[in-house]
Amino acid sequence: MVNAVIGLQWGDEGKGKIVDLLAQDADYTVRFHGGNNAGHTVVINGKTYKFHLIPSGIFNKQTVALVGSGVIIDPFVLVDEIKFFAKEGVNLSNKLVISPRCHLIMPYHIGLDKAYEKQRGQDKLGTTGRGIGPCFADKVSYNGIRIYELYNWELFVDKFTLQVEIKNKILKALGAKAIDTEAELLQFKNVRAEILPFIGDVYLILSKAVANNKKILLEGAHGVMLDIDWSPYPFSSGSSVVSGAINTGAGIPVKKIDEIIGVIKAYTTRVGSGPLPTELPEDLADSLREKGQEYGTTTGRSRRIGWLDLEATKFACQINSLSALAVTKLDVLSGQKEIKVCIGYTLQGKKISYEQCGYKELGQLDVVYKTFPGWSENISKIKKYPDLPRPCQNYLQFIEDQLDVPIKIVSVGSDRSASIYR
Ligand code: IMP
């Protein structure tokens, strides 16, 4: 079985928890795109773990975590994460394999990311500042450095030095701090020995696993509304987020993917700038933000809050061809007198679809809402779908009907155990 989990909104849908649930009997969990701009939170027996690079399934004894070639890696974040899990008693030596094709996020990518944002001034995009865009830009302009270059230190030094020379010209022109080649190389020398043992043939491992019917779980990061092609560009992240990225970023043929599970939060959040059609006014947003603890896993920034946007989500469902949906954080909506959901957009009085909108249109349009009565009960201990309050079931049923995808998992709390299977 090859299953995939994809975020359908602006990231932070609660994919980490759903992956952790589904990974309990997986042989492999696989990251296939993005970098450490992602932040997945898993809560097990009350303890919270935050992942940025390493796939979330590693707490399961038999599960091996794979990082596919579509992922970009900050080597220092990787080593910190490996050390963190070692302290937690999870030895990753036989549990983590990284593709040699992964590109490295370099200190100059981080410098450029921040310098570009500064230049944009008021129009800044609100990136995570992790060097994501500049690293992907280097990858497609043939200036990138793959992780396997670390095998040959002399060659790595040459490539790194050339790139620093190029990047320092840009950094200086932008008034940003130049990179100190010697100091950075010293840091690389220190982490290199810790990274090399984890590099292995992810493509081969996955090809064999598919041929032997092993259980593979692909862990999507971010969300479709941040996809490099299908987001309101330039308010995007640098990678392809849709299910097609499984093929390019992990090497698994599209026809071998059995199930794609889309994850949506029961409302909408986003961090960073850019249009958010259903955004709530601050007084209303504030209570949901506090209740849902809507602060970025990676940057700690406050997330912007909006009602569920079924116009955008419908597009995300269609482009991924989903088998099932998981709806998360339903418990956060308890206590709302009424709940709104976006069922369409109009621009200057005319209907317009998500996919017809650029960032300008998305920022100007009017949202058509349907309003639902809320429920007051605390639902976080409920284990069976029929035990959910009637208004809550009605809300879920409407989502299912509009999106035309069955809801199979409902999450009513952050812990693994707070999950309802339908
Ligand atoms: P970048 O990925 O750091 O370049 O940031 C580009 C945009 O994507 C910013 O609005 C970020 O806040 C957003 N972003 C990137 N990754 C995630 C994620 O995993 N969750 C939520 N937002 C993200």
Tab-separated table of C-alpha atoms and ligand atoms in Angstrom:
chain	number	residue	atom	x	y	z
A	1	MET	CA	0.000	0.000	0.000
A	2	VAL	CA	1.253	3.441	-0.884
A	3	ASN	CA	-0.671	6.149	0.977
A	4	ALA	CA	-0.080	9.872	0.948
A	5	VAL	CA	-1.126	12.720	3.201
A	6	ILE	CA	-1.484	16.153	1.592
A	7	GLY	CA	-2.336	19.503	3.189
A	8	LEU	CA	-5.214	21.231	1.396
A	9	GLN	CA	-4.997	24.741	2.851
A	10	TRP	CA	-2.141	27.099	3.742
A	11	GLY	CA	-0.167	24.522	5.728
A	12	ASP	CA	-0.522	23.806	9.464
A	13	GLU	CA	-3.590	21.645	8.863
A	14	GLY	CA	-2.480	19.112	11.466
A	15	LYS	CA	-0.845	16.737	9.002
A	16	GLY	CA	1.782	15.626	11.544
A	17	LYS	CA	-0.861	14.108	13.768
A	18	ILE	CA	-2.633	12.369	10.879
A	19	VAL	CA	0.678	11.009	9.555
A	20	ASP	CA	1.577	9.748	13.009
A	21	LEU	CA	-1.812	7.988	13.266
A	22	LEU	CA	-1.533	6.398	9.843
A	23	ALA	CA	2.132	5.546	10.257
A	24	GLN	CA	1.595	3.239	13.200
A	25	ASP	CA	1.831	0.159	10.996
A	26	ALA	CA	3.848	1.732	8.150
A	27	ASP	CA	7.158	0.263	7.037
A	28	TYR	CA	8.301	3.608	5.630
A	29	THR	CA	7.345	7.250	6.103
A	30	VAL	CA	8.651	9.561	3.424
A	31	ARG	CA	9.124	13.313	2.986
A	32	PHE	CA	9.150	14.252	-0.694
A	33	HIS	CA	9.145	18.055	-0.913
A	34	GLY	CA	9.827	21.300	0.963
A	35	GLY	CA	12.417	21.776	3.639
A	36	ASN	CA	12.630	22.819	7.250
A	37	ASN	CA	10.111	25.587	6.625
A	38	ALA	CA	7.658	22.794	7.464
A	39	GLY	CA	6.844	22.116	11.068
A	40	HIS	CA	4.850	19.077	12.071
A	41	THR	CA	3.660	18.598	15.606
A	42	VAL	CA	2.935	15.200	17.116
A	43	VAL	CA	1.613	14.745	20.665
A	44	ILE	CA	2.107	11.301	22.191
A	45	ASN	CA	0.908	10.605	25.742
A	46	GLY	CA	0.809	14.317	26.463
A	47	LYS	CA	4.345	14.993	25.222
A	48	THR	CA	4.778	17.313	22.241
A	49	TYR	CA	7.353	16.664	19.512
A	50	LYS	CA	8.063	19.115	16.710
A	51	PHE	CA	9.512	17.898	13.432
A	52	HIS	CA	10.976	20.060	10.682
A	53	LEU	CA	12.848	17.683	8.405
A	54	ILE	CA	12.618	14.153	9.694
A	55	PRO	CA	9.399	12.346	8.739
A	56	SER	CA	6.953	12.029	11.638
A	57	GLY	CA	6.591	8.240	11.760
A	58	ILE	CA	9.849	7.526	13.574
A	59	PHE	CA	8.302	6.718	16.955
A	60	ASN	CA	6.964	3.479	15.552
A	61	LYS	CA	9.401	0.628	16.048
A	62	GLN	CA	9.333	-0.832	12.554
A	63	THR	CA	9.050	2.437	10.614
A	64	VAL	CA	12.019	3.689	8.614
A	65	ALA	CA	12.014	7.397	7.750
A	66	LEU	CA	13.075	8.378	4.240
A	67	VAL	CA	13.869	11.839	2.895
A	68	GLY	CA	13.340	11.926	-0.876
A	69	SER	CA	15.240	13.914	-3.469
A	70	GLY	CA	12.607	16.670	-3.624
A	71	VAL	CA	13.456	17.825	-0.100
A	72	ILE	CA	15.985	20.580	0.548
A	73	ILE	CA	18.073	20.205	3.681
A	74	ASP	CA	19.643	22.634	6.089
A	75	PRO	CA	22.445	20.398	7.396
A	76	PHE	CA	22.623	22.170	10.747
A	77	VAL	CA	18.890	21.781	11.385
A	78	LEU	CA	19.156	18.123	10.366
A	79	VAL	CA	21.962	17.406	12.830
A	80	ASP	CA	20.125	19.236	15.640
A	81	GLU	CA	17.019	17.178	14.940
A	82	ILE	CA	18.974	13.892	14.911
A	83	LYS	CA	20.578	14.839	18.242
A	84	PHE	CA	17.230	15.848	19.722
A	85	PHE	CA	15.725	12.449	18.948
A	86	ALA	CA	18.822	10.644	20.237
A	87	LYS	CA	18.235	12.416	23.579
A	88	GLU	CA	14.624	11.248	23.477
A	89	GLY	CA	15.888	7.676	23.156
A	90	VAL	CA	15.211	7.341	19.402
A	91	ASN	CA	18.410	6.210	17.729
A	92	LEU	CA	18.051	7.064	14.068
A	93	SER	CA	21.070	5.147	12.761
A	94	ASN	CA	18.995	2.433	11.103
A	95	LYS	CA	15.823	4.458	10.894
A	96	LEU	CA	16.663	7.458	8.720
A	97	VAL	CA	17.878	7.491	5.106
A	98	ILE	CA	18.385	10.672	3.077
A	99	SER	CA	18.551	10.797	-0.712
A	100	PRO	CA	21.959	11.856	-2.076
A	101	ARG	CA	20.060	14.081	-4.537
A	102	CYS	CA	18.671	16.421	-1.864
A	103	HIS	CA	19.946	19.965	-2.256
A	104	LEU	CA	21.575	21.729	0.669
A	105	ILE	CA	20.224	24.942	2.135
A	106	MET	CA	23.335	27.040	2.614
A	107	PRO	CA	23.965	29.977	4.963
A	108	TYR	CA	23.899	32.280	1.930
A	109	HIS	CA	20.384	31.075	1.052
A	110	ILE	CA	19.221	32.157	4.488
A	111	GLY	CA	21.068	35.475	4.074
A	112	LEU	CA	19.465	36.054	0.673
A	113	ASP	CA	15.976	35.076	1.882
A	114	LYS	CA	16.201	37.712	4.627
A	115	ALA	CA	17.821	40.337	2.372
A	116	TYR	CA	15.129	39.941	-0.312
A	117	GLU	CA	12.415	40.286	2.321
A	118	LYS	CA	14.060	43.465	3.625
A	119	GLN	CA	14.186	44.904	0.107
A	120	ARG	CA	10.501	44.159	-0.401
A	121	GLY	CA	9.735	46.428	2.570
A	122	GLN	CA	5.974	46.828	3.053
A	123	ASP	CA	5.372	44.219	0.353
A	124	LYS	CA	7.321	41.504	2.102
A	125	LEU	CA	6.018	37.966	1.642
A	126	GLY	CA	6.504	36.806	5.216
A	127	THR	CA	8.715	33.829	4.391
A	128	THR	CA	9.925	31.601	7.196
A	129	GLY	CA	13.426	32.993	6.655
A	130	ARG	CA	14.831	29.485	6.272
A	131	GLY	CA	16.400	30.069	2.831
A	132	ILE	CA	13.765	28.059	0.967
A	133	GLY	CA	13.129	30.236	-2.124
A	134	PRO	CA	16.836	31.013	-2.767
A	135	CYS	CA	17.770	27.329	-2.394
A	136	PHE	CA	15.147	26.195	-4.905
A	137	ALA	CA	16.209	29.073	-7.181
A	138	ASP	CA	19.789	27.794	-7.084
A	139	LYS	CA	18.591	24.285	-7.826
A	140	VAL	CA	16.932	25.352	-11.083
A	141	SER	CA	19.705	27.771	-12.070
A	142	TYR	CA	22.297	24.965	-11.688
A	143	ASN	CA	23.988	26.712	-8.792
A	144	GLY	CA	22.744	24.287	-6.176
A	145	ILE	CA	24.882	21.843	-4.204
A	146	ARG	CA	23.506	18.400	-3.551
A	147	ILE	CA	24.079	16.652	-0.224
A	148	TYR	CA	26.221	13.946	-1.866
A	149	GLU	CA	28.858	16.588	-2.608
A	150	LEU	CA	29.764	16.241	1.074
A	151	TYR	CA	31.427	12.900	0.263
A	152	ASN	CA	34.255	14.667	-1.566
A	153	TRP	CA	35.404	17.414	0.776
A	154	GLU	CA	37.839	19.148	-1.648
A	155	LEU	CA	35.204	19.366	-4.360
A	156	PHE	CA	32.637	20.559	-1.844
A	157	VAL	CA	35.023	23.329	-0.708
A	158	ASP	CA	35.510	24.454	-4.340
A	159	LYS	CA	31.790	24.539	-5.084
A	160	PHE	CA	30.912	26.240	-1.827
A	161	THR	CA	33.655	28.862	-2.263
A	162	LEU	CA	32.486	29.735	-5.781
A	163	GLN	CA	28.883	30.096	-4.647
A	164	VAL	CA	29.878	32.275	-1.696
A	165	GLU	CA	31.807	34.546	-4.086
A	166	ILE	CA	28.710	34.932	-6.263
A	167	LYS	CA	26.286	35.326	-3.363
A	168	ASN	CA	28.444	37.792	-1.460
A	169	LYS	CA	28.265	40.183	-4.419
A	170	ILE	CA	24.476	40.118	-4.180
A	171	LEU	CA	24.424	40.272	-0.395
A	172	LYS	CA	26.771	43.266	-0.372
A	173	ALA	CA	24.707	45.040	-3.045
A	174	LEU	CA	21.650	44.564	-0.835
A	175	GLY	CA	23.489	45.893	2.212
A	176	ALA	CA	23.413	42.492	3.923
A	177	LYS	CA	26.170	40.749	5.851
A	178	ALA	CA	28.588	38.810	3.640
A	179	ILE	CA	29.278	35.124	4.281
A	180	ASP	CA	32.619	34.212	5.846
A	181	THR	CA	33.752	31.226	3.760
A	182	GLU	CA	36.355	29.910	6.216
A	183	ALA	CA	34.104	30.120	9.254
A	184	GLU	CA	31.219	28.417	7.451
A	185	LEU	CA	33.433	25.654	6.063
A	186	LEU	CA	34.603	24.910	9.583
A	187	GLN	CA	30.989	24.424	10.638
A	188	PHE	CA	30.359	22.170	7.632
A	189	LYS	CA	33.399	20.087	8.483
A	190	ASN	CA	31.933	19.502	11.940
A	191	VAL	CA	28.504	18.353	10.756
A	192	ARG	CA	29.679	16.454	7.686
A	193	ALA	CA	30.728	13.322	9.571
A	194	GLU	CA	27.367	13.237	11.341
A	195	ILE	CA	25.383	13.491	8.106
A	196	LEU	CA	27.219	11.115	5.761
A	197	PRO	CA	26.085	7.881	7.473
A	198	PHE	CA	22.463	8.836	6.781
A	199	ILE	CA	22.838	9.237	3.021
A	200	GLY	CA	21.548	6.217	1.106
A	201	ASP	CA	19.683	5.110	-1.973
A	202	VAL	CA	16.161	6.195	-1.126
A	203	TYR	CA	14.974	5.535	-4.676
A	204	LEU	CA	16.153	1.929	-4.540
A	205	ILE	CA	14.707	1.340	-1.074
A	206	LEU	CA	11.339	2.684	-2.213
A	207	SER	CA	11.345	0.779	-5.508
A	208	LYS	CA	11.917	-2.477	-3.635
A	209	ALA	CA	9.360	-1.539	-1.003
A	210	VAL	CA	6.720	-0.882	-3.673
A	211	ALA	CA	7.557	-4.155	-5.440
A	212	ASN	CA	7.269	-6.063	-2.133
A	213	ASN	CA	3.952	-4.454	-1.160
A	214	LYS	CA	5.402	-2.760	1.903
A	215	LYS	CA	3.315	-0.100	3.597
A	216	ILE	CA	4.577	3.328	2.573
A	217	LEU	CA	3.249	6.605	3.900
A	218	LEU	CA	4.149	9.812	2.091
A	219	GLU	CA	4.137	12.849	4.301
A	220	GLY	CA	3.154	16.057	2.539
A	221	ALA	CA	4.314	19.364	3.943
A	222	HIS	CA	2.795	22.878	3.696
A	223	GLY	CA	-0.512	22.994	1.776
A	224	VAL	CA	-1.841	23.328	-1.764
A	225	MET	CA	-2.453	27.082	-1.279
A	226	LEU	CA	1.333	27.484	-0.928
A	227	ASP	CA	2.200	25.351	-3.979
A	228	ILE	CA	4.692	27.063	-6.274
A	229	ASP	CA	2.312	26.804	-9.251
A	230	TRP	CA	-1.175	26.635	-7.737
A	231	SER	CA	-0.912	29.237	-4.971
A	232	PRO	CA	-1.628	32.954	-5.364
A	233	TYR	CA	2.006	33.475	-6.470
A	234	PRO	CA	4.248	35.105	-5.233
A	235	PHE	CA	2.649	34.321	-1.844
A	236	SER	CA	3.935	30.794	-2.214
A	237	SER	CA	6.520	28.402	-0.915
A	238	GLY	CA	9.240	27.184	-3.272
A	239	SER	CA	8.172	23.605	-3.929
A	240	SER	CA	5.436	21.667	-5.603
A	241	VAL	CA	2.999	20.600	-2.896
A	242	VAL	CA	0.385	18.652	-4.869
A	243	SER	CA	0.376	14.853	-5.159
A	244	GLY	CA	2.344	14.975	-8.438
A	245	ALA	CA	5.352	15.939	-6.314
A	246	ILE	CA	5.379	12.387	-4.935
A	247	ASN	CA	6.619	11.197	-8.300
A	248	THR	CA	9.221	13.927	-8.783
A	249	GLY	CA	10.323	14.139	-5.147
A	250	ALA	CA	10.317	10.503	-4.041
A	251	GLY	CA	10.519	8.639	-7.341
A	252	ILE	CA	7.332	6.636	-6.775
A	253	PRO	CA	5.384	6.209	-10.025
A	254	VAL	CA	2.014	7.987	-9.938
A	255	LYS	CA	0.170	4.751	-10.789
A	256	LYS	CA	1.561	3.083	-7.656
A	257	ILE	CA	-0.112	5.528	-5.255
A	258	ASP	CA	-3.132	3.784	-3.739
A	259	GLU	CA	-4.710	6.401	-1.495
A	260	ILE	CA	-4.303	10.132	-1.107
A	261	ILE	CA	-5.710	11.554	2.096
A	262	GLY	CA	-6.282	15.298	2.198
A	263	VAL	CA	-6.103	17.125	5.519
A	264	ILE	CA	-8.130	20.231	6.318
A	265	LYS	CA	-8.493	22.165	9.510
A	266	ALA	CA	-12.150	22.824	10.464
A	267	TYR	CA	-11.360	26.510	9.872
A	268	THR	CA	-8.481	28.203	8.005
A	269	THR	CA	-5.138	29.572	9.128
A	270	ARG	CA	-2.094	30.980	7.418
A	271	VAL	CA	1.177	32.574	8.400
A	272	GLY	CA	2.912	35.175	6.293
A	273	SER	CA	1.456	37.808	3.994
A	274	GLY	CA	-0.870	37.431	1.033
A	275	PRO	CA	-4.591	37.157	0.493
A	276	LEU	CA	-6.773	35.107	2.818
A	277	PRO	CA	-10.330	35.578	1.526
A	278	THR	CA	-12.147	34.331	4.643
A	279	GLU	CA	-9.909	36.118	7.172
A	280	LEU	CA	-11.681	36.992	10.417
A	281	PRO	CA	-11.527	40.364	12.143
A	282	GLU	CA	-8.951	40.379	14.951
A	283	ASP	CA	-11.439	40.207	17.879
A	284	LEU	CA	-13.007	37.009	16.545
A	285	ALA	CA	-9.706	35.604	15.312
A	286	ASP	CA	-8.071	36.102	18.668
A	287	SER	CA	-10.264	33.680	20.601
A	288	LEU	CA	-9.877	30.928	17.983
A	289	ARG	CA	-6.118	31.560	17.842
A	290	GLU	CA	-5.802	31.143	21.598
A	291	LYS	CA	-8.061	28.124	21.737
A	292	GLY	CA	-6.344	26.434	18.807
A	293	GLN	CA	-2.867	27.567	19.886
A	294	GLU	CA	-2.360	28.922	16.391
A	295	TYR	CA	1.281	29.886	16.519
A	296	GLY	CA	3.771	28.695	13.882
A	297	THR	CA	5.678	25.477	14.694
A	298	THR	CA	8.704	26.748	12.801
A	299	THR	CA	8.743	30.487	13.497
A	300	GLY	CA	6.381	30.929	16.450
A	301	ARG	CA	4.498	33.640	14.512
A	302	SER	CA	0.781	34.223	15.172
A	303	ARG	CA	-1.289	32.555	12.505
A	304	ARG	CA	-3.984	34.523	10.702
A	305	ILE	CA	-7.415	32.945	11.150
A	306	GLY	CA	-10.361	32.582	8.782
A	307	TRP	CA	-13.482	30.516	8.247
A	308	LEU	CA	-13.203	27.319	6.248
A	309	ASP	CA	-12.849	28.152	2.548
A	310	LEU	CA	-14.545	25.411	0.546
A	311	GLU	CA	-14.013	27.215	-2.775
A	312	ALA	CA	-10.222	26.975	-2.414
A	313	THR	CA	-10.359	23.566	-0.739
A	314	LYS	CA	-12.510	22.112	-3.498
A	315	PHE	CA	-9.807	22.983	-5.985
A	316	ALA	CA	-7.202	21.376	-3.709
A	317	CYS	CA	-9.300	18.181	-3.533
A	318	GLN	CA	-9.716	18.022	-7.297
A	319	ILE	CA	-6.097	18.598	-8.232
A	320	ASN	CA	-4.979	15.844	-5.868
A	321	SER	CA	-7.717	13.345	-6.723
A	322	LEU	CA	-8.325	12.399	-3.115
A	323	SER	CA	-9.524	9.120	-1.648
A	324	ALA	CA	-10.460	10.511	1.773
A	325	LEU	CA	-10.412	13.555	4.013
A	326	ALA	CA	-9.204	14.092	7.559
A	327	VAL	CA	-10.747	17.092	9.357
A	328	THR	CA	-8.665	18.410	12.251
A	329	LYS	CA	-9.175	20.764	15.194
A	330	LEU	CA	-12.948	20.394	15.189
A	331	ASP	CA	-12.880	20.790	18.978
A	332	VAL	CA	-11.586	24.364	18.583
A	333	LEU	CA	-14.935	25.401	17.063
A	334	SER	CA	-16.906	24.261	20.140
A	335	GLY	CA	-18.576	27.252	21.762
A	336	GLN	CA	-18.939	29.307	18.558
A	337	LYS	CA	-22.550	30.556	18.338
A	338	GLU	CA	-22.439	30.284	14.599
A	339	ILE	CA	-19.909	28.964	12.136
A	340	LYS	CA	-19.477	30.309	8.647
A	341	VAL	CA	-18.114	28.488	5.657
A	342	CYS	CA	-17.151	29.960	2.293
A	343	ILE	CA	-19.065	28.318	-0.556
A	344	GLY	CA	-17.910	30.547	-3.423
A	345	TYR	CA	-16.326	33.795	-4.559
A	346	THR	CA	-17.644	36.725	-6.589
A	347	LEU	CA	-15.599	39.478	-8.167
A	348	GLN	CA	-17.450	42.644	-9.206
A	349	GLY	CA	-20.691	40.714	-8.931
A	350	LYS	CA	-19.568	37.792	-11.085
A	351	LYS	CA	-18.804	34.274	-9.869
A	352	ILE	CA	-15.107	33.445	-9.987
A	353	SER	CA	-13.328	30.225	-9.062
A	354	TYR	CA	-10.174	29.842	-6.934
A	355	GLU	CA	-8.182	28.695	-9.916
A	356	GLN	CA	-9.150	31.783	-11.973
A	357	CYS	CA	-7.723	34.078	-9.296
A	358	GLY	CA	-4.259	35.532	-8.966
A	359	TYR	CA	-3.226	37.135	-5.685
A	360	LYS	CA	-4.860	40.452	-6.695
A	361	GLU	CA	-8.258	38.893	-7.377
A	362	LEU	CA	-8.081	36.783	-4.206
A	363	GLY	CA	-7.430	39.973	-2.256
A	364	GLN	CA	-10.384	41.871	-3.766
A	365	LEU	CA	-13.187	39.383	-4.113
A	366	ASP	CA	-16.340	38.967	-2.045
A	367	VAL	CA	-16.929	35.722	-0.245
A	368	VAL	CA	-20.268	33.907	-0.343
A	369	TYR	CA	-20.873	32.311	3.062
A	370	LYS	CA	-23.247	29.709	4.424
A	371	THR	CA	-23.870	29.990	8.155
A	372	PHE	CA	-24.263	27.013	10.466
A	373	PRO	CA	-25.462	26.969	14.074
A	374	GLY	CA	-22.572	26.053	16.377
A	375	TRP	CA	-22.470	23.639	19.318
A	376	SER	CA	-21.498	24.282	22.906
A	377	GLU	CA	-20.396	20.803	24.030
A	378	ASN	CA	-16.764	19.931	24.662
A	379	ILE	CA	-16.202	17.229	22.046
A	380	SER	CA	-12.578	16.417	22.813
A	381	LYS	CA	-13.314	13.131	24.596
A	382	ILE	CA	-15.743	11.784	21.991
A	383	LYS	CA	-14.570	8.572	20.324
A	384	LYS	CA	-17.471	7.707	18.000
A	385	TYR	CA	-18.824	9.761	15.122
A	386	PRO	CA	-22.533	9.336	16.037
A	387	ASP	CA	-21.767	10.776	19.506
A	388	LEU	CA	-20.755	14.141	18.028
A	389	PRO	CA	-23.436	16.855	18.574
A	390	ARG	CA	-25.921	17.045	15.714
A	391	PRO	CA	-24.848	20.570	14.531
A	392	CYS	CA	-21.289	19.328	14.400
A	393	GLN	CA	-22.264	16.321	12.287
A	394	ASN	CA	-24.254	18.634	10.011
A	395	TYR	CA	-21.203	20.833	9.526
A	396	LEU	CA	-19.056	17.804	8.613
A	397	GLN	CA	-21.715	16.407	6.320
A	398	PHE	CA	-21.881	19.712	4.440
A	399	ILE	CA	-18.097	19.719	3.985
A	400	GLU	CA	-18.183	16.152	2.706
A	401	ASP	CA	-21.018	16.879	0.269
A	402	GLN	CA	-19.433	20.072	-1.067
A	403	LEU	CA	-15.998	18.530	-1.515
A	404	ASP	CA	-17.340	15.200	-2.715
A	405	VAL	CA	-14.725	13.271	-0.742
A	406	PRO	CA	-15.557	11.016	2.235
A	407	ILE	CA	-14.393	12.200	5.667
A	408	LYS	CA	-12.655	9.229	7.254
A	409	ILE	CA	-10.866	10.799	10.225
A	410	VAL	CA	-11.980	13.588	12.548
A	411	SER	CA	-9.481	14.983	15.021
A	412	VAL	CA	-10.882	16.500	18.231
A	413	GLY	CA	-7.678	17.178	20.163
A	414	SER	CA	-3.939	17.220	19.736
A	415	ASP	CA	-3.199	13.812	21.280
A	416	ARG	CA	-3.038	10.664	19.168
A	417	SER	CA	-5.968	9.288	21.137
A	418	ALA	CA	-8.288	12.230	20.328
A	419	SER	CA	-9.243	10.838	16.927
A	420	ILE	CA	-12.514	9.552	15.522
A	421	TYR	CA	-12.456	7.036	12.653
A	422	ARG	CA	-15.477	6.991	10.443
B	1	IMP	P1	9.034	30.022	2.675
B	1	IMP	O1	8.518	28.648	2.443
B	1	IMP	O2	9.866	30.145	3.914
B	1	IMP	O3	9.705	30.606	1.491
B	1	IMP	O4	7.771	30.969	2.965
B	1	IMP	C1	6.821	31.271	1.963
B	1	IMP	C2	5.411	31.276	2.532
B	1	IMP	O5	5.012	29.961	2.862
B	1	IMP	C3	5.271	32.091	3.835
B	1	IMP	O6	3.987	32.679	3.844
B	1	IMP	C4	5.362	31.027	4.900
B	1	IMP	O7	4.756	31.433	6.093
B	1	IMP	C5	4.612	29.890	4.235
B	1	IMP	N1	4.964	28.540	4.692
B	1	IMP	C6	5.994	27.780	4.287
B	1	IMP	N2	5.959	26.581	4.871
B	1	IMP	C7	4.878	26.559	5.655
B	1	IMP	C8	4.279	25.557	6.503
B	1	IMP	O8	4.739	24.421	6.629
B	1	IMP	N3	3.142	25.929	7.159
B	1	IMP	C9	2.589	27.157	6.990
B	1	IMP	N4	3.093	28.101	6.212
B	1	IMP	C10	4.235	27.808	5.551
